[in-house]
């Protein structure tokens, strides 16, 4: 098998070195031969065998940042939609997979997951926004079954993952929601279809539980 | 269910961990990266570095501490102390901090918080409020509790949440370093008045104090330094105490 390469897309949205370290650590621990690079170049996205799209800040700013990189959206579409390479969106990177974002106006997303990014509105008004801190994942497909998702196979109901967000992806097709978390009602925590997954929480900040999800993403062959 | 966070705080000066009692009598006690790793192993929910380096010449030492920590410890990291400009924020985020605490600079120019939240996202802007009881209310202090501002702490917290702070780090200057427990009235007043999470800080001496901060102070997270730092209690013991009191914590 050819050496794998993973690109973490750098489009001016925060620090990516610690994220890169998390992926490198997992790659080494799992004995995977994988190069991790942080890059803002479309050609690196085209050449990578796995793609991670992080994201921090407001949806509109992130989409603008991503679109302003020459050829980046096209490279993503080619690699993810046509060549079906494994893709992971994290936090706002996950939200960008949706049709549009409603944070500070109405912004077009990548449109890979049919749905809108809307404010979290917990039924219990005492709940704080942002949803900030550690929360569980509730997979929507039964673990270990033949329909179970490879990337979700290590999730244990007692594990917690680090969330920090005020908006959530409201999927039109409920099949795209692979796991929810509970914050005054279900909040999509992992979405996906085909070769793509998006995580609303930060696996790279979620200690061992998060690193296990990264390990599964790195070994996923959709 | 969202868990209540336990956040150990490390005071860092010129790259070394110190912890002051009432902000004087600093005692040098260790390497921040080592401390961070230990707290991570113990299962701390987040880490907080407070840079108290006095001289501007040595301010960049915190960037090294942050970048070394962020490369080894895969958990959320808040950094504060002496943050004045957007460039300071960017540098810390670039070094690997997840959240930046702003204190005096917000008081000097409240719009700075708005600007920072717009540029970097609300989720990474924490406004740190040092409050001291004055008559029947609390006032905001700056410069490690030495300088009064005449600003009402409750109104200030509300304004900062409105301006885009994603979180409030609330320290009682009356209690800080006393080990007599959080100022619960202060914590509750502010927690109940803002829509963003409030981290209670200042005064923790026992594990019960942590419990009280959540149950009576309505805090979303509790921060402590010396009880963890000097090995009086472990994060695990803190979590057990909170769990036993019926508070949802990470297991």
Short mmCIF file of C-alpha atoms in Angstrom, two decimals:
data_model
loop_
_atom_site.label_atom_id
_atom_site.label_comp_id
_atom_site.label_asym_id
_atom_site.label_seq_id
_atom_site.Cartn_x
_atom_site.Cartn_y
_atom_site.Cartn_z
CA UNK A 1 0.00 0.00 0.00
CA UNK A 2 1.27 3.46 -0.83
CA UNK A 3 2.28 5.64 2.07
CA UNK A 4 -0.69 7.52 3.41
CA UNK A 5 -0.72 11.25 3.78
CA UNK A 6 -3.10 13.36 5.77
CA UNK A 7 -3.56 17.07 5.20
CA UNK A 8 -4.96 19.40 7.81
CA UNK A 9 -6.23 22.37 5.87
CA UNK A 10 -4.84 25.69 7.05
CA UNK A 11 -6.98 28.60 5.93
CA UNK A 12 -6.17 31.02 8.72
CA UNK A 13 -8.50 29.54 11.27
CA UNK A 14 -6.42 29.19 14.40
CA UNK A 15 -3.58 27.00 15.53
CA UNK A 16 -3.22 23.68 13.79
CA UNK A 17 0.11 22.52 15.11
CA UNK A 18 -1.36 20.95 18.22
CA UNK A 19 -4.03 19.26 16.08
CA UNK A 20 -1.28 17.97 13.81
CA UNK A 21 0.56 16.64 16.87
CA UNK A 22 -2.54 14.74 17.93
CA UNK A 23 -2.84 13.06 14.51
CA UNK A 24 0.90 12.32 14.46
CA UNK A 25 0.77 10.84 17.95
CA UNK A 26 -2.11 8.56 17.03
CA UNK A 27 -0.44 7.54 13.77
CA UNK A 28 2.72 6.58 15.65
CA UNK A 29 0.84 4.80 18.46
CA UNK A 30 -1.17 2.76 15.97
CA UNK A 31 1.92 1.93 13.91
CA UNK A 32 0.49 3.61 10.82
CA UNK A 33 2.78 4.87 8.12
CA UNK A 34 1.21 8.26 7.62
CA UNK A 35 2.58 11.71 6.92
CA UNK A 36 0.69 14.53 8.56
CA UNK A 37 0.99 17.94 6.96
CA UNK A 38 -0.62 21.29 7.68
CA UNK A 39 -1.16 23.15 4.44
CA UNK A 40 -3.11 25.95 2.88
CA UNK A 41 -2.45 24.82 -0.67
CA UNK A 42 -5.09 23.29 -2.91
CA UNK A 43 -2.55 20.96 -4.52
CA UNK A 44 -1.70 19.42 -1.14
CA UNK A 45 -5.39 18.68 -0.67
CA UNK A 46 -5.47 17.02 -4.07
CA UNK A 47 -2.44 14.91 -3.22
CA UNK A 48 -3.44 13.82 0.27
CA UNK A 49 -5.07 10.47 0.89
CA UNK A 50 -7.00 11.79 3.92
CA UNK A 51 -8.32 15.27 4.57
CA UNK A 52 -9.09 17.10 7.79
CA UNK A 53 -10.94 20.42 7.73
CA UNK A 54 -10.74 22.21 11.07
CA UNK A 55 -12.54 25.45 11.82
CA UNK A 56 -12.79 28.06 14.51
CA UNK A 57 -14.83 31.20 14.73
CA UNK A 58 -17.89 32.23 12.79
CA UNK A 59 -19.29 30.16 9.92
CA UNK A 60 -19.26 33.04 7.42
CA UNK A 61 -15.67 34.01 8.18
CA UNK A 62 -14.53 30.41 7.88
CA UNK A 63 -16.30 29.84 4.57
CA UNK A 64 -14.88 33.11 3.31
CA UNK A 65 -11.40 32.10 4.43
CA UNK A 66 -11.69 28.72 2.77
CA UNK A 67 -13.08 30.14 -0.47
CA UNK A 68 -10.39 32.80 -0.68
CA UNK A 69 -7.70 30.13 -1.07
CA UNK A 70 -7.20 29.70 -4.78
CA UNK A 71 -8.74 26.43 -5.97
CA UNK A 72 -9.37 25.11 -2.45
CA UNK A 73 -13.11 24.45 -2.66
CA UNK A 74 -12.62 22.81 -6.06
CA UNK A 75 -9.78 20.66 -4.69
CA UNK A 76 -11.98 19.58 -1.78
CA UNK A 77 -14.81 18.69 -4.12
CA UNK A 78 -12.54 16.71 -6.36
CA UNK A 79 -10.84 14.80 -3.52
CA UNK A 80 -13.89 14.22 -1.34
CA UNK A 81 -16.83 14.02 -3.74
CA UNK A 82 -15.19 12.53 -6.83
CA UNK A 83 -12.21 10.58 -5.50
CA UNK A 84 -14.06 9.64 -2.30
CA UNK A 85 -11.10 10.13 0.00
CA UNK A 86 -11.79 9.94 3.73
CA UNK A 87 -12.72 13.38 5.05
CA UNK A 88 -13.10 14.67 8.58
CA UNK A 89 -14.55 18.08 9.44
CA UNK A 90 -14.00 19.31 12.97
CA UNK A 91 -16.16 21.89 14.78
CA UNK A 92 -16.85 24.69 12.28
CA UNK A 93 -15.12 22.45 9.72
CA UNK A 94 -18.03 20.06 10.27
CA UNK A 95 -20.56 22.86 10.04
CA UNK A 96 -19.12 23.95 6.69
CA UNK A 97 -20.23 20.59 5.27
CA UNK A 98 -23.85 21.80 5.54
CA UNK A 99 -25.88 23.64 2.91
CA UNK A 100 -25.81 26.95 4.72
CA UNK A 101 -24.96 28.64 7.98
CA UNK A 102 -27.22 31.12 9.72
CA UNK A 103 -24.61 32.67 12.02
CA UNK A 104 -24.46 36.48 11.49
CA UNK A 105 -26.48 36.32 8.26
CA UNK A 106 -27.05 33.67 5.66
CA UNK A 107 -23.90 32.00 4.32
CA UNK A 108 -23.54 29.23 1.78
CA UNK A 109 -21.62 26.16 2.94
CA UNK A 110 -20.00 23.31 1.00
CA UNK A 111 -23.43 21.70 0.65
CA UNK A 112 -22.33 18.10 1.22
CA UNK A 113 -24.75 17.46 4.05
CA UNK A 114 -28.27 18.69 3.41
CA UNK A 115 -29.06 20.97 6.32
CA UNK A 116 -28.63 24.32 8.00
CA UNK A 117 -26.36 25.45 10.79
CA UNK A 118 -28.69 26.99 13.37
CA UNK A 119 -28.36 28.35 16.93
CA UNK A 120 -28.59 25.78 19.73
CA UNK A 121 -31.80 26.48 21.58
CA UNK A 122 -32.05 24.20 24.60
CA UNK A 123 -35.52 23.71 26.02
CA UNK A 124 -34.10 24.39 29.46
CA UNK A 125 -33.36 28.11 29.37
CA UNK A 126 -30.96 27.77 32.30
CA UNK A 127 -28.51 25.96 30.03
CA UNK A 128 -25.62 28.17 29.00
CA UNK A 129 -24.61 29.04 25.46
CA UNK A 130 -21.97 28.22 24.21
CA UNK A 131 -22.37 24.53 24.93
CA UNK A 132 -18.91 24.34 26.43
CA UNK A 133 -17.30 21.34 28.02
CA UNK A 134 -17.42 17.56 28.11
CA UNK A 135 -20.42 15.60 26.97
CA UNK A 136 -21.30 12.08 25.84
CA UNK A 137 -21.97 10.73 22.37
CA UNK A 138 -25.14 8.82 21.67
CA UNK A 139 -24.64 6.91 18.40
CA UNK A 140 -27.74 6.71 16.25
CA UNK A 141 -26.67 3.37 14.76
CA UNK A 142 -26.14 0.37 16.95
CA UNK A 143 -22.50 -0.16 17.79
CA UNK A 144 -20.86 -3.18 16.32
CA UNK A 145 -23.77 -4.06 14.07
CA UNK A 146 -23.11 -4.46 10.39
CA UNK A 147 -24.67 -1.06 9.86
CA UNK A 148 -22.45 0.44 12.56
CA UNK A 149 -20.05 3.08 11.37
CA UNK A 150 -16.34 2.21 11.49
CA UNK A 151 -15.34 5.61 12.86
CA UNK A 152 -17.82 5.24 15.71
CA UNK A 153 -16.81 1.72 16.69
CA UNK A 154 -14.76 2.72 19.76
CA UNK A 155 -17.32 5.04 21.30
CA UNK A 156 -18.22 4.03 24.80
CA UNK A 157 -21.32 5.48 26.41
CA UNK A 158 -19.30 6.57 29.44
CA UNK A 159 -16.74 8.52 27.39
CA UNK A 160 -16.90 12.28 27.11
CA UNK A 161 -15.74 14.61 24.36
CA UNK A 162 -14.92 18.31 24.42
CA UNK A 163 -17.51 20.56 22.82
CA UNK A 164 -17.47 24.31 22.38
CA UNK A 165 -20.11 25.73 20.06
CA UNK A 166 -23.21 27.90 19.91
CA UNK A 167 -24.55 26.61 16.59
CA UNK A 168 -25.40 23.13 15.40
CA UNK A 169 -25.98 21.30 12.13
CA UNK A 170 -29.65 20.59 11.64
CA UNK A 171 -29.70 17.75 9.10
CA UNK A 172 -32.61 17.42 6.69
CA UNK A 173 -31.90 13.72 6.32
CA UNK A 174 -31.73 12.11 9.75
CA UNK A 175 -29.61 9.30 8.32
CA UNK A 176 -26.76 11.78 8.15
CA UNK A 177 -26.72 12.11 11.93
CA UNK A 178 -24.38 9.38 13.16
CA UNK A 179 -24.34 10.46 16.81
CA UNK A 180 -26.01 13.05 18.97
CA UNK A 181 -25.10 14.61 22.24
CA UNK A 182 -27.69 15.76 24.73
CA UNK A 183 -27.90 19.44 25.62
CA UNK A 184 -31.48 20.28 26.46
CA UNK A 185 -32.43 18.00 23.58
CA UNK A 186 -30.46 16.14 20.94
CA UNK A 187 -27.63 18.07 19.30
CA UNK A 188 -25.91 16.45 16.30
CA UNK A 189 -22.37 15.55 17.37
CA UNK A 190 -21.21 13.42 14.43
CA UNK A 191 -22.65 13.72 10.94
CA UNK A 192 -21.60 11.92 7.82
CA UNK A 193 -22.32 10.03 4.68
CA UNK A 194 -20.22 7.90 2.35
CA UNK A 195 -16.55 8.83 2.84
CA UNK A 196 -17.12 11.91 5.00
CA UNK A 197 -17.65 12.50 8.70
CA UNK A 198 -17.93 15.68 10.69
CA UNK A 199 -17.44 16.04 14.43
CA UNK A 200 -18.90 18.98 16.30
CA UNK A 201 -16.63 18.37 19.29
CA UNK A 202 -12.83 18.45 19.22
CA UNK A 203 -11.41 14.91 19.10
CA UNK A 204 -7.91 16.43 19.19
CA UNK A 205 -8.74 18.05 22.55
CA UNK A 206 -10.63 15.14 24.04
CA UNK A 207 -7.75 13.25 25.60
CA UNK A 208 -7.79 9.46 25.17
CA UNK A 209 -11.41 9.20 24.05
CA UNK A 210 -10.78 11.70 21.27
CA UNK A 211 -7.52 10.12 20.20
CA UNK A 212 -9.35 6.79 19.78
CA UNK A 213 -11.78 8.41 17.33
CA UNK A 214 -8.85 9.86 15.42
CA UNK A 215 -7.27 6.39 15.33
CA UNK A 216 -10.46 5.00 13.81
CA UNK A 217 -10.67 7.80 11.28
CA UNK A 218 -7.05 7.11 10.24
CA UNK A 219 -7.86 3.44 9.65
CA UNK A 220 -11.24 3.98 8.00
CA UNK A 221 -11.49 2.72 4.43
CA UNK A 222 -14.93 3.84 3.27
CA UNK B 1 -25.32 15.53 29.80
CA UNK B 2 -22.79 18.33 30.00
CA UNK B 3 -20.27 17.82 32.80
CA UNK B 4 -19.15 20.38 35.32
CA UNK B 5 -15.54 21.17 34.61
CA UNK B 6 -12.66 21.06 37.08
CA UNK B 7 -9.89 23.38 35.97
CA UNK B 8 -6.50 23.52 37.63
CA UNK B 9 -4.79 26.86 37.16
CA UNK B 10 -1.06 27.38 36.96
CA UNK B 11 0.41 30.78 37.62
CA UNK B 12 3.41 31.13 35.36
CA UNK B 13 6.17 33.73 35.63
CA UNK B 14 9.03 33.81 33.15
CA UNK B 15 8.29 30.25 32.14
CA UNK B 16 8.11 28.80 35.64
CA UNK B 17 5.10 27.84 37.75
CA UNK B 18 4.47 29.95 40.82
CA UNK B 19 1.45 30.49 42.97
CA UNK B 20 0.93 33.50 45.08
CA UNK B 21 -1.08 33.73 48.23
CA UNK B 22 -3.09 36.91 47.78
CA UNK B 23 -0.72 37.65 44.92
CA UNK B 24 2.36 38.15 47.09
CA UNK B 25 5.00 35.76 48.50
CA UNK B 26 5.51 33.85 45.29
CA UNK B 27 6.86 30.32 45.67
CA UNK B 28 8.63 28.75 42.72
CA UNK B 29 7.37 25.24 42.20
CA UNK B 30 8.05 23.70 38.89
CA UNK B 31 7.96 23.28 35.21
CA UNK B 32 4.58 24.16 33.66
CA UNK B 33 4.75 21.51 30.94
CA UNK B 34 5.37 18.78 33.53
CA UNK B 35 2.53 20.09 35.64
CA UNK B 36 0.22 20.21 32.65
CA UNK B 37 1.02 16.61 31.75
CA UNK B 38 0.33 15.51 35.30
CA UNK B 39 -3.01 17.29 35.39
CA UNK B 40 -3.92 15.79 32.04
CA UNK B 41 -3.12 12.28 33.34
CA UNK B 42 -5.24 12.96 36.39
CA UNK B 43 -8.11 13.83 34.08
CA UNK B 44 -8.40 17.58 34.50
CA UNK B 45 -11.12 18.89 32.18
CA UNK B 46 -9.16 21.92 31.06
CA UNK B 47 -6.01 23.73 32.01
CA UNK B 48 -5.49 27.38 32.70
CA UNK B 49 -2.18 29.23 32.54
CA UNK B 50 -2.07 32.65 34.08
CA UNK B 51 1.01 34.54 32.99
CA UNK B 52 2.13 36.85 35.76
CA UNK B 53 5.49 37.76 34.25
CA UNK B 54 6.12 41.27 35.40
CA UNK B 55 8.56 42.55 32.81
CA UNK B 56 7.60 42.94 29.21
CA UNK B 57 11.05 41.70 28.13
CA UNK B 58 10.21 38.21 29.30
CA UNK B 59 6.64 38.04 28.13
CA UNK B 60 7.40 35.78 25.20
CA UNK B 61 8.36 32.98 27.56
CA UNK B 62 4.66 32.16 27.91
CA UNK B 63 4.47 31.41 24.18
CA UNK B 64 7.10 28.70 24.55
CA UNK B 65 5.30 27.25 27.54
CA UNK B 66 2.02 27.20 25.63
CA UNK B 67 3.46 25.64 22.51
CA UNK B 68 5.32 22.92 24.41
CA UNK B 69 2.20 22.16 26.41
CA UNK B 70 -0.16 22.12 23.43
CA UNK B 71 2.07 19.67 21.61
CA UNK B 72 1.99 17.18 24.44
CA UNK B 73 -1.32 17.55 26.15
CA UNK B 74 -4.51 17.02 24.16
CA UNK B 75 -6.93 19.01 26.22
CA UNK B 76 -8.33 22.55 26.19
CA UNK B 77 -5.95 25.24 27.34
CA UNK B 78 -6.87 28.74 28.48
CA UNK B 79 -4.15 31.35 28.77
CA UNK B 80 -4.43 34.77 30.39
CA UNK B 81 -2.37 37.49 31.94
CA UNK B 82 -1.14 40.62 30.25
CA UNK B 83 -3.16 40.17 27.07
CA UNK B 84 -3.43 43.66 25.58
CA UNK B 85 -3.74 43.49 21.82
CA UNK B 86 -5.19 41.39 19.03
CA UNK B 87 -1.64 40.42 18.23
CA UNK B 88 -1.17 39.05 21.76
CA UNK B 89 -4.30 36.95 21.24
CA UNK B 90 -3.21 35.74 17.82
CA UNK B 91 0.25 34.83 19.11
CA UNK B 92 -1.20 32.78 21.95
CA UNK B 93 -3.72 31.05 19.68
CA UNK B 94 -0.96 30.33 17.20
CA UNK B 95 1.13 28.87 19.99
CA UNK B 96 -1.72 26.47 20.72
CA UNK B 97 -3.97 28.10 23.32
CA UNK B 98 -7.68 27.40 22.84
CA UNK B 99 -9.06 30.26 24.88
CA UNK B 100 -7.62 33.59 25.87
CA UNK B 101 -8.53 35.36 29.08
CA UNK B 102 -8.71 39.14 28.90
CA UNK B 103 -8.84 41.23 32.05
CA UNK B 104 -7.42 44.76 32.31
CA UNK B 105 -7.45 45.31 28.55
CA UNK B 106 -11.22 44.78 28.56
CA UNK B 107 -11.66 47.33 31.33
CA UNK B 108 -9.45 49.82 29.52
CA UNK B 109 -11.35 49.34 26.28
CA UNK B 110 -14.52 47.21 26.31
CA UNK B 111 -14.67 47.29 22.52
CA UNK B 112 -11.48 45.25 22.49
CA UNK B 113 -13.56 42.27 23.61
CA UNK B 114 -16.00 42.85 20.75
CA UNK B 115 -13.19 43.09 18.26
CA UNK B 116 -11.43 40.01 19.63
CA UNK B 117 -14.64 37.96 19.60
CA UNK B 118 -15.41 39.06 16.04
CA UNK B 119 -11.95 38.18 14.80
CA UNK B 120 -11.33 34.98 16.73
CA UNK B 121 -14.79 33.75 17.67
CA UNK B 122 -16.67 34.07 20.96
CA UNK B 123 -15.62 30.58 21.97
CA UNK B 124 -12.02 31.57 22.46
CA UNK B 125 -12.56 34.80 24.36
CA UNK B 126 -12.80 34.51 28.12
CA UNK B 127 -13.29 37.69 30.10
CA UNK B 128 -11.60 37.45 33.48
CA UNK B 129 -13.23 39.53 36.18
CA UNK B 130 -11.52 40.21 39.50
CA UNK B 131 -14.26 41.34 41.86
CA UNK B 132 -14.16 42.71 45.36
CA UNK B 133 -17.09 43.34 47.67
CA UNK B 134 -17.80 47.03 48.20
CA UNK B 135 -20.80 47.73 50.40
CA UNK B 136 -23.74 45.76 49.02
CA UNK B 137 -22.25 44.98 45.61
CA UNK B 138 -19.05 43.91 43.93
CA UNK B 139 -16.63 46.06 42.02
CA UNK B 140 -14.21 45.16 39.27
CA UNK B 141 -10.52 45.42 40.14
CA UNK B 142 -7.52 45.18 37.86
CA UNK B 143 -3.77 44.78 38.25
CA UNK B 144 -4.02 41.69 40.41
CA UNK B 145 -6.56 43.29 42.70
CA UNK B 146 -4.62 46.46 43.36
CA UNK B 147 -6.52 48.91 41.22
CA UNK B 148 -10.20 49.66 41.64
CA UNK B 149 -12.21 50.67 38.61
CA UNK B 150 -15.55 51.74 40.08
CA UNK B 151 -17.30 49.34 37.68
CA UNK B 152 -20.11 47.16 39.01
CA UNK B 153 -19.06 43.54 38.52
CA UNK B 154 -22.56 42.25 37.74
CA UNK B 155 -23.24 44.86 35.06
CA UNK B 156 -19.76 44.34 33.71
CA UNK B 157 -20.27 40.61 33.35
CA UNK B 158 -23.51 41.18 31.47
CA UNK B 159 -21.90 43.72 29.19
CA UNK B 160 -18.97 41.44 28.46
CA UNK B 161 -21.27 38.53 27.59
CA UNK B 162 -23.14 40.87 25.27
CA UNK B 163 -19.89 42.02 23.70
CA UNK B 164 -18.98 38.46 22.79
CA UNK B 165 -17.20 36.87 25.72
CA UNK B 166 -17.77 33.13 25.43
CA UNK B 167 -17.14 32.61 29.09
CA UNK B 168 -16.55 34.55 32.32
CA UNK B 169 -13.69 33.66 34.66
CA UNK B 170 -14.81 35.15 37.93
CA UNK B 171 -12.32 35.59 40.77
CA UNK B 172 -13.20 36.91 44.18
CA UNK B 173 -10.34 39.11 45.29
CA UNK B 174 -11.64 38.90 48.85
CA UNK B 175 -11.26 35.14 48.84
CA UNK B 176 -8.29 34.55 46.56
CA UNK B 177 -5.54 32.79 48.46
CA UNK B 178 -7.56 32.58 51.69
CA UNK B 179 -8.71 28.95 51.32
CA UNK B 180 -12.03 29.95 52.86
CA UNK B 181 -14.13 29.01 49.81
CA UNK B 182 -15.58 30.83 46.81
CA UNK B 183 -17.60 33.98 47.35
CA UNK B 184 -20.83 32.10 46.67
CA UNK B 185 -23.10 35.15 46.61
CA UNK B 186 -20.90 36.76 44.00
CA UNK B 187 -20.67 33.58 41.94
CA UNK B 188 -24.41 32.94 42.01
CA UNK B 189 -25.33 36.56 41.26
CA UNK B 190 -23.20 36.57 38.15
CA UNK B 191 -23.89 32.99 37.01
CA UNK B 192 -27.61 33.64 37.17
CA UNK B 193 -27.33 36.96 35.35
CA UNK B 194 -25.41 35.90 32.23
CA UNK B 195 -26.17 33.40 29.49
CA UNK B 196 -22.54 32.28 29.10
CA UNK B 197 -20.73 29.81 31.36
CA UNK B 198 -19.11 31.16 34.51
CA UNK B 199 -15.94 29.67 36.00
CA UNK B 200 -15.76 30.21 39.75
CA UNK B 201 -12.33 31.08 41.11
CA UNK B 202 -10.64 32.34 44.22
CA UNK B 203 -10.63 30.84 47.69
CA UNK B 204 -10.78 27.08 47.28
CA UNK B 205 -9.32 25.32 50.32
CA UNK B 206 -11.31 22.09 50.49
CA UNK B 207 -13.16 19.79 48.12
CA UNK B 208 -16.47 20.90 49.63
CA UNK B 209 -15.72 24.38 48.39
CA UNK B 210 -15.71 23.05 44.83
CA UNK B 211 -19.08 21.40 45.40
CA UNK B 212 -20.50 24.62 46.88
CA UNK B 213 -19.33 26.63 43.90
CA UNK B 214 -21.53 24.54 41.65
CA UNK B 215 -24.48 23.77 43.92
CA UNK B 216 -24.77 27.15 45.59
CA UNK B 217 -22.79 29.35 43.26
CA UNK B 218 -24.35 27.88 40.08
CA UNK B 219 -20.95 27.89 38.36
CA UNK B 220 -20.41 25.87 35.16
CA UNK B 221 -16.83 25.17 36.08
CA UNK B 222 -14.57 25.47 39.10
CA UNK B 223 -10.99 26.65 39.03
CA UNK B 224 -8.40 26.12 41.71
CA UNK B 225 -4.65 26.40 41.96
CA UNK B 226 -2.99 25.72 45.26
CA UNK B 227 -5.07 22.76 46.47
CA UNK B 228 -4.01 20.84 43.39
CA UNK B 229 -0.63 22.35 42.93
CA UNK B 230 0.77 21.55 46.33
CA UNK B 231 -0.64 18.06 46.21
CA UNK B 232 -3.25 18.54 48.94
CA UNK B 233 -5.84 16.99 46.67
CA UNK B 234 -5.79 15.31 43.29
CA UNK B 235 -8.13 16.08 40.43
CA UNK B 236 -9.51 12.57 40.94
CA UNK B 237 -10.43 13.34 44.55
CA UNK B 238 -12.08 16.56 43.48
CA UNK B 239 -14.10 14.71 40.88
CA UNK B 240 -15.12 12.03 43.37
CA UNK B 241 -16.26 14.66 45.87
CA UNK B 242 -18.35 16.37 43.23
CA UNK B 243 -19.76 13.10 41.97
CA UNK B 244 -20.70 12.10 45.54
CA UNK B 245 -22.51 15.41 45.89
CA UNK B 246 -24.63 14.58 42.84
CA UNK B 247 -22.82 16.84 40.36
CA UNK B 248 -22.32 15.45 36.84
CA UNK B 249 -18.58 15.15 36.21
CA UNK B 250 -16.47 13.21 33.78
CA UNK B 251 -15.73 9.68 34.92
#
